[in-house]
């Protein structure tokens, strides 16, 4: 099985290097086809490993070579395929393969076509390192690789100032969080003497609770950055400046799910510190509602879906924080399918609408984009959690976890958020595909995407519908490693009341969205309507003014402080000192250069002067050494 591990891991790297060979060349389809085929190869190898693990096979563990060895520190290039990592491998490789194939059509006319596929495959390779490493150091390398590649991809259209700004924001905000994660990793080694998962987690049971708490907090700070949890969330919506396939990959299966994966992987640690877990769950519930509320009024199609991702990540952290790690991983998997489908569908709409993102400027697109309409509608049904779609089995299971664990406030917040999710999802569908064809006012002539792009998206559609039916098979596999707690209500009647009540609530939210937005009365907002001038609307549309607060009270003061240090300290002290030393040396050189006049008479004079000085010094030092005792006696007599 080791050969399949290597194929799954390194195929994306080979694809990235291959596409990189054509980086400076004119667009060539082979730079997209070969990486896509290699990603598919990685997916096939991951499938073989999944079948092996499902069949009861032992985990596959390899150590390629020693990475670091100093004293007691030993870190190998080690990789492991177990129940948790193989789940992530399947999700990452499947979604990435589809995104790669889709991108061949989406980026067809882009000058950076070759470069794009090199970055995209490198991104997948970094994510594979992250999920397959058998130690914290390897995980961190993949973690940083994902951060670097996300910077390259978000800022892919670097000629746009907004894209470079968004890329820098994502990179810097994640570096802030990664400092916390790095401290957590240092604490793990300091406390356990190893960074290998198995040995470190085994040693943690004997550690002091306070030490474990700090480790858990610092590791979660890293997870907050990658998974864009409050207050490190602002980069996620701004990351929509990148190409839409990048959004599908980052927001569905890779980067933003890394934080959830970290908490799930470190479950032995968080089981020992349930108070930290409760904080994670509480923050997750807050973020779920917080992000959903902003999606209610947003007028950017991709940002609405991005806020949806942020909200669903909150659900995952609730499950992980309450100890239902397998539930969190199950929702991560199911969410990847329908969220990637939504993003790719949004990409089709963008192409059709000449990169227009405001759904109020669309309407009636179902007539010309039937395939995309069906896919995005069904993906929204799955996101809303309607039976029997995947979202019903995963998201409603998180509601059950919160209820069974008697965290009723968290349950109520998540239930209310489920209604908001259904509303904003179908608000988007209604505005884009139903009602009057408002795009005609703007002279746009939409068209459906290439057929092969729709075909590439179809596996995601199928999985968004049926993935929930694999719940028990998944449960039996992954609970061989994670806590096997099943969450059932004590009363069957209570279960059915809750389930039917949730479904009715969600359906009513969908019906309300359709009634309000799927008609010919919808107009393009111009800022003069009563609702647009409502205080609540302004707060939500301005993201609770958090970006403004960051800019005014963090960024600007920091910039001013940096300016002061630059002018007053760097230039007047540091630069002045260095320049002064250089000036003295230069001046002395200028004055002594007369010694090198080339005149033999002058040179002989300097030679004689030098000999006299050297002889004088020799005499002085010789006498001092010979009569040092007498000199000391004389000095002591003088009281010196």
Short mmCIF file of N, CA, C and O in Angstrom, two decimals, residues 517-578:
data_model
loop_
_atom_site.label_atom_id
_atom_site.label_comp_id
_atom_site.label_asym_id
_atom_site.label_seq_id
_atom_site.Cartn_x
_atom_site.Cartn_y
_atom_site.Cartn_z
N UNK A 517 -38.41 37.36 -3.59
CA UNK A 517 -37.41 37.66 -4.63
C UNK A 517 -37.64 36.97 -5.97
O UNK A 517 -36.98 37.35 -6.95
N UNK A 518 -38.52 35.98 -6.04
CA UNK A 518 -38.70 35.26 -7.31
C UNK A 518 -39.88 35.81 -8.10
O UNK A 518 -40.73 35.07 -8.58
N UNK A 519 -39.93 37.11 -8.24
CA UNK A 519 -41.03 37.71 -9.00
C UNK A 519 -40.51 38.88 -9.83
O UNK A 519 -39.34 39.26 -9.75
N UNK A 520 -41.40 39.44 -10.61
CA UNK A 520 -41.01 40.50 -11.54
C UNK A 520 -40.96 41.89 -10.91
O UNK A 520 -40.67 42.88 -11.58
N UNK A 521 -41.28 41.97 -9.61
CA UNK A 521 -41.31 43.27 -8.94
C UNK A 521 -39.95 43.67 -8.38
O UNK A 521 -39.77 44.79 -7.89
N UNK A 522 -39.00 42.73 -8.40
CA UNK A 522 -37.68 43.03 -7.85
C UNK A 522 -36.98 44.08 -8.71
O UNK A 522 -36.93 43.96 -9.93
N UNK A 523 -36.44 45.08 -8.05
CA UNK A 523 -35.71 46.15 -8.75
C UNK A 523 -34.27 46.19 -8.27
O UNK A 523 -33.96 45.76 -7.17
N UNK A 524 -33.41 46.73 -9.10
CA UNK A 524 -32.01 46.87 -8.72
C UNK A 524 -31.91 47.98 -7.67
O UNK A 524 -32.28 49.13 -7.95
N UNK A 525 -31.45 47.67 -6.45
CA UNK A 525 -31.37 48.70 -5.40
C UNK A 525 -30.45 49.84 -5.81
O UNK A 525 -29.40 49.63 -6.43
N UNK A 526 -30.87 51.06 -5.48
CA UNK A 526 -30.06 52.23 -5.85
C UNK A 526 -29.66 53.07 -4.64
O UNK A 526 -29.17 54.19 -4.77
N UNK A 527 -29.90 52.51 -3.43
CA UNK A 527 -29.51 53.21 -2.21
C UNK A 527 -30.56 54.15 -1.67
O UNK A 527 -30.33 54.80 -0.63
N UNK A 528 -31.71 54.25 -2.32
CA UNK A 528 -32.74 55.19 -1.86
C UNK A 528 -33.91 54.51 -1.15
O UNK A 528 -34.74 55.19 -0.55
N UNK A 529 -33.98 53.18 -1.21
CA UNK A 529 -35.11 52.48 -0.60
C UNK A 529 -35.05 52.57 0.92
O UNK A 529 -33.98 52.78 1.51
N UNK A 530 -36.20 52.36 1.53
CA UNK A 530 -36.30 52.46 2.99
C UNK A 530 -35.46 51.41 3.68
O UNK A 530 -34.78 51.70 4.67
N UNK A 531 -35.48 50.18 3.14
CA UNK A 531 -34.74 49.10 3.80
C UNK A 531 -33.23 49.33 3.72
O UNK A 531 -32.48 49.00 4.65
N UNK A 532 -32.75 49.93 2.63
CA UNK A 532 -31.32 50.17 2.49
C UNK A 532 -30.82 51.23 3.46
O UNK A 532 -29.63 51.27 3.77
N UNK A 533 -31.71 52.07 3.92
CA UNK A 533 -31.33 53.11 4.88
C UNK A 533 -31.68 52.72 6.31
O UNK A 533 -31.53 53.53 7.22
N UNK A 534 -32.12 51.48 6.47
CA UNK A 534 -32.40 50.95 7.80
C UNK A 534 -31.09 50.69 8.53
O UNK A 534 -30.11 50.23 7.94
N UNK A 535 -31.05 50.99 9.83
CA UNK A 535 -29.82 50.84 10.61
C UNK A 535 -29.32 49.40 10.59
O UNK A 535 -28.12 49.16 10.40
N UNK A 536 -30.22 48.46 10.79
CA UNK A 536 -29.83 47.04 10.81
C UNK A 536 -29.22 46.63 9.47
O UNK A 536 -28.20 45.93 9.43
N UNK A 537 -29.85 47.07 8.38
CA UNK A 537 -29.34 46.75 7.04
C UNK A 537 -27.94 47.31 6.86
O UNK A 537 -27.04 46.64 6.33
N UNK A 538 -27.72 48.55 7.30
CA UNK A 538 -26.41 49.17 7.15
C UNK A 538 -25.34 48.44 7.96
O UNK A 538 -24.21 48.25 7.51
N UNK A 539 -25.73 48.02 9.17
CA UNK A 539 -24.78 47.29 10.02
C UNK A 539 -24.37 45.98 9.36
O UNK A 539 -23.18 45.63 9.30
N UNK A 540 -25.36 45.25 8.86
CA UNK A 540 -25.07 43.95 8.23
C UNK A 540 -24.31 44.13 6.92
O UNK A 540 -23.37 43.37 6.63
N UNK A 541 -24.71 45.09 6.10
CA UNK A 541 -24.05 45.28 4.81
C UNK A 541 -22.62 45.78 4.97
O UNK A 541 -21.78 45.58 4.09
N UNK A 542 -22.33 46.40 6.11
CA UNK A 542 -20.97 46.87 6.39
C UNK A 542 -20.21 45.92 7.30
O UNK A 542 -19.20 46.31 7.91
N UNK A 543 -20.69 44.68 7.37
CA UNK A 543 -20.02 43.61 8.14
C UNK A 543 -19.81 44.00 9.60
O UNK A 543 -18.75 43.78 10.18
N UNK A 544 -20.87 44.58 10.18
CA UNK A 544 -20.84 45.04 11.57
C UNK A 544 -19.74 46.09 11.78
O UNK A 544 -19.30 46.29 12.91
N UNK A 545 -19.28 46.71 10.73
CA UNK A 545 -18.23 47.73 10.76
C UNK A 545 -16.89 47.20 11.31
O UNK A 545 -16.02 47.99 11.69
N UNK A 546 -16.74 45.91 11.33
CA UNK A 546 -15.50 45.32 11.85
C UNK A 546 -14.31 45.65 10.95
O UNK A 546 -13.25 46.05 11.46
N UNK A 547 -14.43 45.52 9.60
CA UNK A 547 -13.30 45.94 8.76
C UNK A 547 -12.94 47.41 8.97
O UNK A 547 -11.76 47.77 8.97
N UNK A 548 -13.96 48.25 9.19
CA UNK A 548 -13.71 49.67 9.44
C UNK A 548 -12.96 49.86 10.77
O UNK A 548 -12.01 50.65 10.85
N UNK A 549 -13.38 49.12 11.78
CA UNK A 549 -12.73 49.21 13.10
C UNK A 549 -11.27 48.77 12.98
O UNK A 549 -10.37 49.40 13.53
N UNK A 550 -11.04 47.66 12.28
CA UNK A 550 -9.67 47.18 12.09
C UNK A 550 -8.82 48.24 11.38
O UNK A 550 -7.67 48.48 11.76
N UNK A 551 -9.40 48.84 10.35
CA UNK A 551 -8.65 49.83 9.56
C UNK A 551 -8.34 51.08 10.39
O UNK A 551 -7.20 51.56 10.39
N UNK A 552 -9.36 51.58 11.12
CA UNK A 552 -9.20 52.83 11.84
C UNK A 552 -8.40 52.70 13.14
O UNK A 552 -7.63 53.59 13.49
N UNK A 553 -8.60 51.58 13.85
CA UNK A 553 -8.03 51.46 15.19
C UNK A 553 -6.87 50.48 15.30
O UNK A 553 -6.25 50.38 16.35
N UNK A 554 -6.58 49.75 14.23
CA UNK A 554 -5.43 48.85 14.24
C UNK A 554 -4.44 49.19 13.12
O UNK A 554 -3.27 49.43 13.38
N UNK A 555 -4.95 49.20 11.90
CA UNK A 555 -4.06 49.38 10.75
C UNK A 555 -3.48 50.80 10.72
O UNK A 555 -2.25 50.97 10.60
N UNK A 556 -4.35 51.81 10.82
CA UNK A 556 -3.86 53.19 10.73
C UNK A 556 -2.92 53.56 11.88
O UNK A 556 -1.85 54.13 11.65
N UNK A 557 -3.27 53.25 13.15
CA UNK A 557 -2.32 53.54 14.23
C UNK A 557 -0.99 52.81 14.05
O UNK A 557 0.08 53.37 14.31
N UNK A 558 -1.07 51.56 13.57
CA UNK A 558 0.17 50.80 13.33
C UNK A 558 1.00 51.46 12.23
O UNK A 558 2.23 51.56 12.34
N UNK A 559 0.31 51.92 11.19
CA UNK A 559 1.00 52.59 10.10
C UNK A 559 1.65 53.89 10.59
O UNK A 559 2.79 54.21 10.23
N UNK A 560 0.92 54.64 11.42
CA UNK A 560 1.46 55.89 11.96
C UNK A 560 2.66 55.62 12.87
O UNK A 560 3.67 56.33 12.81
N UNK A 561 2.52 54.59 13.71
CA UNK A 561 3.63 54.23 14.61
C UNK A 561 4.85 53.81 13.81
O UNK A 561 5.98 54.19 14.13
N UNK A 562 4.61 53.05 12.76
CA UNK A 562 5.71 52.61 11.89
C UNK A 562 6.38 53.82 11.24
O UNK A 562 7.61 53.86 11.10
N UNK A 563 5.57 54.80 10.84
CA UNK A 563 6.11 56.00 10.22
C UNK A 563 6.99 56.77 11.20
O UNK A 563 8.08 57.26 10.83
N UNK A 564 6.53 56.87 12.45
CA UNK A 564 7.30 57.57 13.49
C UNK A 564 8.64 56.86 13.71
O UNK A 564 9.71 57.49 13.76
N UNK A 565 8.59 55.54 13.86
CA UNK A 565 9.83 54.78 14.08
C UNK A 565 10.76 54.90 12.89
O UNK A 565 11.98 54.95 13.04
N UNK A 566 10.18 54.94 11.70
CA UNK A 566 11.01 55.07 10.49
C UNK A 566 11.74 56.41 10.46
O UNK A 566 12.95 56.47 10.24
N UNK A 567 10.99 57.49 10.74
CA UNK A 567 11.57 58.83 10.64
C UNK A 567 12.46 59.16 11.83
O UNK A 567 13.55 59.73 11.66
N UNK A 568 11.99 58.83 13.04
CA UNK A 568 12.68 59.26 14.25
C UNK A 568 13.75 58.28 14.73
O UNK A 568 14.76 58.70 15.31
N UNK A 569 13.54 57.00 14.55
CA UNK A 569 14.48 56.00 15.05
C UNK A 569 15.35 55.45 13.93
O UNK A 569 16.58 55.49 14.00
N UNK A 570 14.70 54.96 12.87
CA UNK A 570 15.46 54.32 11.80
C UNK A 570 16.37 55.32 11.08
O UNK A 570 17.57 55.07 10.89
N UNK A 571 15.77 56.46 10.70
CA UNK A 571 16.56 57.42 9.93
C UNK A 571 17.50 58.25 10.81
O UNK A 571 18.66 58.46 10.46
N UNK A 572 16.99 58.73 11.95
CA UNK A 572 17.77 59.66 12.77
C UNK A 572 18.75 58.97 13.72
O UNK A 572 19.72 59.59 14.17
N UNK A 573 18.48 57.70 14.05
CA UNK A 573 19.38 56.99 14.98
C UNK A 573 20.15 55.90 14.25
O UNK A 573 21.38 55.95 14.15
N UNK A 574 19.41 54.92 13.72
CA UNK A 574 20.08 53.77 13.09
C UNK A 574 20.84 54.20 11.84
O UNK A 574 22.06 53.98 11.72
N UNK A 575 20.11 54.83 10.90
CA UNK A 575 20.77 55.26 9.66
C UNK A 575 21.86 56.30 9.93
O UNK A 575 22.94 56.26 9.32
N UNK A 576 21.58 57.22 10.86
CA UNK A 576 22.57 58.26 11.16
C UNK A 576 23.83 57.65 11.75
O UNK A 576 24.95 58.09 11.43
N UNK A 577 23.68 56.66 12.61
CA UNK A 577 24.85 56.00 13.21
C UNK A 577 25.67 55.29 12.15
O UNK A 577 26.90 55.44 12.08
N UNK A 578 24.97 54.50 11.33
CA UNK A 578 25.68 53.77 10.27
C UNK A 578 26.33 54.74 9.30
O UNK A 578 27.50 54.56 8.91
#
